[in-house]
Amino acid sequence: MAKRRLLFGTRNKNKLEEIRQIVDSSFDIASLADIGLDMDVEETEPTIAGNAILKVKAYYEASGIPTFADDTGLEVDALDGAPGVYSARYAGPGATYSSNVEKLLAALEGEQKRTARFRTVIAYYDGKDLHTFEGIVEGVITDEPRGVGGFGYDPVFLPEAYEETFAEMPSEDKHTISHRGRAIRKFAHYLIQLP
């Protein structure tokens, strides 16, 4: 049986690899690069779900392929939910993973309350139906980066009830409990029920 093709509206190779490891192998997950679609969608919505929906509709309209897109944010309680929707560009235009982490740790210097959560919303659109799937994981921000795995804020995020940051965990363990893993499993459960 031929694999069903889905477009994942991302250029982020780390996210693509993570998704491909989680989603059932009966689906062919293509990235924007795989189909030669070179476009950016400006994230102008005030919420993570809003940005995911904005992206998925734009990429579907451009490709005609059933599409899913995600938006993820790190919400730190002591920073009133920041960086939130600005997580990828927290340190400004051209921010890198390390510059974002440095800015976050500087903002939390001396702060005792370090609770935070990662929130991912995956939006799926096939031209008719629009669905969203949310995954959240609670944790705390460490005082300094730990580990070399993962990406983004993983070296400073210690999930609740664990001793290792996401960057210290084997990727299989991270996928089991991560925000993106939780959202993608909800999405995958939806996919297998499609006619």
PDB file of C-alpha atoms in Angstrom:
ATOM      1  CA  MET A   1       0.000   0.000   0.000  1.00  0.00           C
ATOM      2  CA  ALA A   2       1.343   3.433  -0.940  1.00  0.00           C
ATOM      3  CA  LYS A   3       2.296   5.725   1.883  1.00  0.00           C
ATOM      4  CA  ARG A   4       0.083   8.744   2.407  1.00  0.00           C
ATOM      5  CA  ARG A   5       2.028  11.950   1.925  1.00  0.00           C
ATOM      6  CA  LEU A   6       1.785  14.756   4.435  1.00  0.00           C
ATOM      7  CA  LEU A   7       3.599  18.062   4.351  1.00  0.00           C
ATOM      8  CA  PHE A   8       5.204  19.211   7.578  1.00  0.00           C
ATOM      9  CA  GLY A   9       5.421  22.989   7.332  1.00  0.00           C
ATOM     10  CA  THR A  10       8.944  23.384   8.662  1.00  0.00           C
ATOM     11  CA  ARG A  11      12.532  23.916   7.620  1.00  0.00           C
ATOM     12  CA  ASN A  12      13.797  22.854  11.033  1.00  0.00           C
ATOM     13  CA  LYS A  13      15.675  19.582  10.484  1.00  0.00           C
ATOM     14  CA  ASN A  14      15.609  18.783  14.219  1.00  0.00           C
ATOM     15  CA  LYS A  15      11.811  19.006  14.353  1.00  0.00           C
ATOM     16  CA  LEU A  16      11.483  16.998  11.132  1.00  0.00           C
ATOM     17  CA  GLU A  17      13.642  14.180  12.476  1.00  0.00           C
ATOM     18  CA  GLU A  18      11.746  14.167  15.766  1.00  0.00           C
ATOM     19  CA  ILE A  19       8.388  13.943  13.973  1.00  0.00           C
ATOM     20  CA  ARG A  20       9.565  11.183  11.634  1.00  0.00           C
ATOM     21  CA  GLN A  21      10.686   9.135  14.648  1.00  0.00           C
ATOM     22  CA  ILE A  22       7.247   9.386  16.244  1.00  0.00           C
ATOM     23  CA  VAL A  23       4.726   9.180  13.369  1.00  0.00           C
ATOM     24  CA  ASP A  24       3.666   5.824  11.971  1.00  0.00           C
ATOM     25  CA  SER A  25       5.823   4.676   9.068  1.00  0.00           C
ATOM     26  CA  SER A  26       2.764   4.356   6.807  1.00  0.00           C
ATOM     27  CA  PHE A  27       2.979   8.129   6.303  1.00  0.00           C
ATOM     28  CA  ASP A  28       5.498   9.869   4.095  1.00  0.00           C
ATOM     29  CA  ILE A  29       6.391  13.090   5.921  1.00  0.00           C
ATOM     30  CA  ALA A  30       7.755  15.691   3.500  1.00  0.00           C
ATOM     31  CA  SER A  31       9.339  18.965   4.575  1.00  0.00           C
ATOM     32  CA  LEU A  32       9.135  22.300   2.768  1.00  0.00           C
ATOM     33  CA  ALA A  33      12.614  21.621   1.352  1.00  0.00           C
ATOM     34  CA  ASP A  34      11.548  18.167   0.125  1.00  0.00           C
ATOM     35  CA  ILE A  35       8.866  19.696  -2.118  1.00  0.00           C
ATOM     36  CA  GLY A  36      10.900  22.773  -3.050  1.00  0.00           C
ATOM     37  CA  LEU A  37       8.574  25.221  -1.309  1.00  0.00           C
ATOM     38  CA  ASP A  38      10.599  28.268  -0.327  1.00  0.00           C
ATOM     39  CA  MET A  39       8.308  30.511   1.665  1.00  0.00           C
ATOM     40  CA  ASP A  40       8.149  31.894   5.154  1.00  0.00           C
ATOM     41  CA  VAL A  41       4.977  32.614   7.054  1.00  0.00           C
ATOM     42  CA  GLU A  42       5.297  35.502   9.450  1.00  0.00           C
ATOM     43  CA  GLU A  43       4.092  34.510  12.909  1.00  0.00           C
ATOM     44  CA  THR A  44       1.825  37.446  13.717  1.00  0.00           C
ATOM     45  CA  GLU A  45      -0.713  35.788  16.014  1.00  0.00           C
ATOM     46  CA  PRO A  46      -0.602  36.400  19.785  1.00  0.00           C
ATOM     47  CA  THR A  47      -0.951  32.698  20.634  1.00  0.00           C
ATOM     48  CA  ILE A  48       0.936  29.520  19.844  1.00  0.00           C
ATOM     49  CA  ALA A  49      -2.237  27.905  18.430  1.00  0.00           C
ATOM     50  CA  GLY A  50      -2.910  30.968  16.288  1.00  0.00           C
ATOM     51  CA  ASN A  51       0.556  30.822  14.743  1.00  0.00           C
ATOM     52  CA  ALA A  52       0.260  27.094  14.023  1.00  0.00           C
ATOM     53  CA  ILE A  53      -3.061  27.674  12.235  1.00  0.00           C
ATOM     54  CA  LEU A  54      -1.672  30.623  10.284  1.00  0.00           C
ATOM     55  CA  LYS A  55       1.241  28.512   9.050  1.00  0.00           C
ATOM     56  CA  VAL A  56      -0.716  25.371   8.195  1.00  0.00           C
ATOM     57  CA  LYS A  57      -3.262  27.222   6.062  1.00  0.00           C
ATOM     58  CA  ALA A  58      -0.590  29.143   4.157  1.00  0.00           C
ATOM     59  CA  TYR A  59       1.488  26.025   3.431  1.00  0.00           C
ATOM     60  CA  TYR A  60      -1.581  24.034   2.374  1.00  0.00           C
ATOM     61  CA  GLU A  61      -2.704  26.796   0.013  1.00  0.00           C
ATOM     62  CA  ALA A  62       0.779  26.884  -1.540  1.00  0.00           C
ATOM     63  CA  SER A  63       1.224  23.109  -1.849  1.00  0.00           C
ATOM     64  CA  GLY A  64      -2.211  21.483  -2.107  1.00  0.00           C
ATOM     65  CA  ILE A  65      -0.881  18.665   0.116  1.00  0.00           C
ATOM     66  CA  PRO A  66      -2.570  17.819   3.441  1.00  0.00           C
ATOM     67  CA  THR A  67      -0.367  19.779   5.814  1.00  0.00           C
ATOM     68  CA  PHE A  68       0.507  20.020   9.446  1.00  0.00           C
ATOM     69  CA  ALA A  69       2.529  22.714  11.147  1.00  0.00           C
ATOM     70  CA  ASP A  70       3.481  23.355  14.710  1.00  0.00           C
ATOM     71  CA  ASP A  71       4.337  26.227  16.927  1.00  0.00           C
ATOM     72  CA  THR A  72       6.100  25.751  20.206  1.00  0.00           C
ATOM     73  CA  GLY A  73       6.828  28.069  23.056  1.00  0.00           C
ATOM     74  CA  LEU A  74       8.582  27.969  26.384  1.00  0.00           C
ATOM     75  CA  GLU A  75       6.489  29.676  29.048  1.00  0.00           C
ATOM     76  CA  VAL A  76       8.384  30.744  32.180  1.00  0.00           C
ATOM     77  CA  ASP A  77       6.198  31.683  35.140  1.00  0.00           C
ATOM     78  CA  ALA A  78       8.618  34.229  36.650  1.00  0.00           C
ATOM     79  CA  LEU A  79       8.708  36.016  33.274  1.00  0.00           C
ATOM     80  CA  ASP A  80       4.896  36.194  32.961  1.00  0.00           C
ATOM     81  CA  GLY A  81       4.874  33.442  30.339  1.00  0.00           C
ATOM     82  CA  ALA A  82       7.784  34.796  28.280  1.00  0.00           C
ATOM     83  CA  PRO A  83       9.379  33.979  25.937  1.00  0.00           C
ATOM     84  CA  GLY A  84       6.143  32.242  24.776  1.00  0.00           C
ATOM     85  CA  VAL A  85       5.325  32.959  21.127  1.00  0.00           C
ATOM     86  CA  TYR A  86       8.719  34.691  20.822  1.00  0.00           C
ATOM     87  CA  SER A  87      10.714  31.631  21.954  1.00  0.00           C
ATOM     88  CA  ALA A  88      12.529  31.111  18.629  1.00  0.00           C
ATOM     89  CA  ARG A  89      13.487  34.777  18.359  1.00  0.00           C
ATOM     90  CA  TYR A  90      13.750  35.694  22.041  1.00  0.00           C
ATOM     91  CA  ALA A  91      17.268  37.127  21.659  1.00  0.00           C
ATOM     92  CA  GLY A  92      16.192  39.163  18.624  1.00  0.00           C
ATOM     93  CA  PRO A  93      16.382  38.764  14.844  1.00  0.00           C
ATOM     94  CA  GLY A  94      18.907  36.098  13.855  1.00  0.00           C
ATOM     95  CA  ALA A  95      18.794  34.564  17.344  1.00  0.00           C
ATOM     96  CA  THR A  96      20.574  31.252  17.802  1.00  0.00           C
ATOM     97  CA  TYR A  97      19.694  28.489  20.229  1.00  0.00           C
ATOM     98  CA  SER A  98      22.581  29.530  22.470  1.00  0.00           C
ATOM     99  CA  SER A  99      21.788  33.263  22.376  1.00  0.00           C
ATOM    100  CA  ASN A 100      18.188  32.530  23.368  1.00  0.00           C
ATOM    101  CA  VAL A 101      19.344  30.340  26.264  1.00  0.00           C
ATOM    102  CA  GLU A 102      21.834  32.998  27.406  1.00  0.00           C
ATOM    103  CA  LYS A 103      19.132  35.674  27.421  1.00  0.00           C
ATOM    104  CA  LEU A 104      16.753  33.408  29.336  1.00  0.00           C
ATOM    105  CA  LEU A 105      19.320  32.551  32.007  1.00  0.00           C
ATOM    106  CA  ALA A 106      20.249  36.231  32.367  1.00  0.00           C
ATOM    107  CA  ALA A 107      16.576  37.145  32.826  1.00  0.00           C
ATOM    108  CA  LEU A 108      16.244  34.500  35.564  1.00  0.00           C
ATOM    109  CA  GLU A 109      19.464  35.331  37.408  1.00  0.00           C
ATOM    110  CA  GLY A 110      18.776  35.271  41.155  1.00  0.00           C
ATOM    111  CA  GLU A 111      15.192  34.120  40.602  1.00  0.00           C
ATOM    112  CA  GLN A 112      14.030  31.327  42.904  1.00  0.00           C
ATOM    113  CA  LYS A 113      10.779  30.568  41.070  1.00  0.00           C
ATOM    114  CA  ARG A 114      11.953  28.759  37.937  1.00  0.00           C
ATOM    115  CA  THR A 115       8.847  26.786  36.970  1.00  0.00           C
ATOM    116  CA  ALA A 116       8.088  26.635  33.271  1.00  0.00           C
ATOM    117  CA  ARG A 117       6.364  24.618  30.608  1.00  0.00           C
ATOM    118  CA  PHE A 118       6.870  23.771  26.982  1.00  0.00           C
ATOM    119  CA  ARG A 119       3.693  24.031  24.915  1.00  0.00           C
ATOM    120  CA  THR A 120       3.364  22.702  21.365  1.00  0.00           C
ATOM    121  CA  VAL A 121       0.303  23.059  19.180  1.00  0.00           C
ATOM    122  CA  ILE A 122       0.127  21.093  15.937  1.00  0.00           C
ATOM    123  CA  ALA A 123      -2.433  22.265  13.405  1.00  0.00           C
ATOM    124  CA  TYR A 124      -3.585  20.006  10.558  1.00  0.00           C
ATOM    125  CA  TYR A 125      -5.425  21.208   7.457  1.00  0.00           C
ATOM    126  CA  ASP A 126      -6.445  19.229   4.390  1.00  0.00           C
ATOM    127  CA  GLY A 127      -8.415  21.936   2.595  1.00  0.00           C
ATOM    128  CA  LYS A 128     -11.642  21.080   4.434  1.00  0.00           C
ATOM    129  CA  ASP A 129     -10.968  20.150   8.017  1.00  0.00           C
ATOM    130  CA  LEU A 130      -8.813  22.059  10.478  1.00  0.00           C
ATOM    131  CA  HIS A 131      -7.760  20.395  13.725  1.00  0.00           C
ATOM    132  CA  THR A 132      -5.326  21.299  16.498  1.00  0.00           C
ATOM    133  CA  PHE A 133      -3.490  19.024  18.945  1.00  0.00           C
ATOM    134  CA  GLU A 134      -1.758  20.362  22.054  1.00  0.00           C
ATOM    135  CA  GLY A 135       1.047  18.907  24.124  1.00  0.00           C
ATOM    136  CA  ILE A 136       2.367  20.393  27.367  1.00  0.00           C
ATOM    137  CA  VAL A 137       5.175  19.334  29.665  1.00  0.00           C
ATOM    138  CA  GLU A 138       5.854  21.013  33.001  1.00  0.00           C
ATOM    139  CA  GLY A 139       9.312  21.511  34.440  1.00  0.00           C
ATOM    140  CA  VAL A 140      11.867  23.996  35.731  1.00  0.00           C
ATOM    141  CA  ILE A 141      14.671  26.029  34.201  1.00  0.00           C
ATOM    142  CA  THR A 142      18.121  24.962  35.408  1.00  0.00           C
ATOM    143  CA  ASP A 143      20.820  27.433  36.494  1.00  0.00           C
ATOM    144  CA  GLU A 144      23.060  26.474  33.583  1.00  0.00           C
ATOM    145  CA  PRO A 145      22.924  24.404  30.398  1.00  0.00           C
ATOM    146  CA  ARG A 146      23.319  20.639  30.851  1.00  0.00           C
ATOM    147  CA  GLY A 147      23.727  18.062  28.092  1.00  0.00           C
ATOM    148  CA  VAL A 148      24.486  18.144  24.388  1.00  0.00           C
ATOM    149  CA  GLY A 149      21.394  16.489  22.880  1.00  0.00           C
ATOM    150  CA  GLY A 150      18.183  18.032  21.673  1.00  0.00           C
ATOM    151  CA  PHE A 151      17.949  21.634  20.518  1.00  0.00           C
ATOM    152  CA  GLY A 152      16.553  25.007  21.508  1.00  0.00           C
ATOM    153  CA  TYR A 153      16.005  25.354  25.252  1.00  0.00           C
ATOM    154  CA  ASP A 154      16.495  21.608  25.893  1.00  0.00           C
ATOM    155  CA  PRO A 155      19.791  22.075  27.825  1.00  0.00           C
ATOM    156  CA  VAL A 156      18.072  24.243  30.472  1.00  0.00           C
ATOM    157  CA  PHE A 157      14.687  22.494  30.714  1.00  0.00           C
ATOM    158  CA  LEU A 158      14.370  19.891  33.470  1.00  0.00           C
ATOM    159  CA  PRO A 159      11.013  18.095  33.101  1.00  0.00           C
ATOM    160  CA  GLU A 160       8.977  17.483  36.222  1.00  0.00           C
ATOM    161  CA  ALA A 161       9.924  14.308  38.136  1.00  0.00           C
ATOM    162  CA  TYR A 162      13.141  13.788  36.112  1.00  0.00           C
ATOM    163  CA  GLU A 163      16.806  14.257  36.981  1.00  0.00           C
ATOM    164  CA  GLU A 164      17.984  14.910  33.414  1.00  0.00           C
ATOM    165  CA  THR A 165      17.359  17.892  31.172  1.00  0.00           C
ATOM    166  CA  PHE A 166      15.911  17.187  27.740  1.00  0.00           C
ATOM    167  CA  ALA A 167      19.440  17.643  26.360  1.00  0.00           C
ATOM    168  CA  GLU A 168      20.814  14.928  28.685  1.00  0.00           C
ATOM    169  CA  MET A 169      18.138  12.339  27.868  1.00  0.00           C
ATOM    170  CA  PRO A 170      18.321   9.743  25.104  1.00  0.00           C
ATOM    171  CA  SER A 171      16.061  10.985  22.293  1.00  0.00           C
ATOM    172  CA  GLU A 172      13.608   8.074  22.752  1.00  0.00           C
ATOM    173  CA  ASP A 173      13.054   9.077  26.391  1.00  0.00           C
ATOM    174  CA  LYS A 174      12.570  12.718  25.449  1.00  0.00           C
ATOM    175  CA  HIS A 175      10.027  11.838  22.726  1.00  0.00           C
ATOM    176  CA  THR A 176       8.038   9.813  25.261  1.00  0.00           C
ATOM    177  CA  ILE A 177       7.428  12.756  27.584  1.00  0.00           C
ATOM    178  CA  SER A 178       8.059  15.892  25.513  1.00  0.00           C
ATOM    179  CA  HIS A 179       5.477  18.496  24.567  1.00  0.00           C
ATOM    180  CA  ARG A 180       6.002  17.794  20.867  1.00  0.00           C
ATOM    181  CA  GLY A 181       5.869  14.053  21.479  1.00  0.00           C
ATOM    182  CA  ARG A 182       2.550  14.424  23.312  1.00  0.00           C
ATOM    183  CA  ALA A 183       1.057  16.633  20.603  1.00  0.00           C
ATOM    184  CA  ILE A 184       2.288  14.443  17.751  1.00  0.00           C
ATOM    185  CA  ARG A 185       0.925  11.279  19.372  1.00  0.00           C
ATOM    186  CA  LYS A 186      -2.516  12.928  19.573  1.00  0.00           C
ATOM    187  CA  PHE A 187      -2.122  13.919  15.928  1.00  0.00           C
ATOM    188  CA  ALA A 188      -0.918  10.440  14.931  1.00  0.00           C
ATOM    189  CA  HIS A 189      -3.932   8.884  16.683  1.00  0.00           C
ATOM    190  CA  TYR A 190      -6.159  11.173  14.603  1.00  0.00           C
ATOM    191  CA  LEU A 191      -4.330  10.267  11.377  1.00  0.00           C
ATOM    192  CA  ILE A 192      -4.804   6.527  11.726  1.00  0.00           C
ATOM    193  CA  GLN A 193      -8.556   7.061  11.986  1.00  0.00           C
ATOM    194  CA  LEU A 194      -8.753   8.966   8.720  1.00  0.00           C
ATOM    195  CA  PRO A 195     -10.684   7.134   5.971  1.00  0.00           C
TER     196      PRO A 195
END
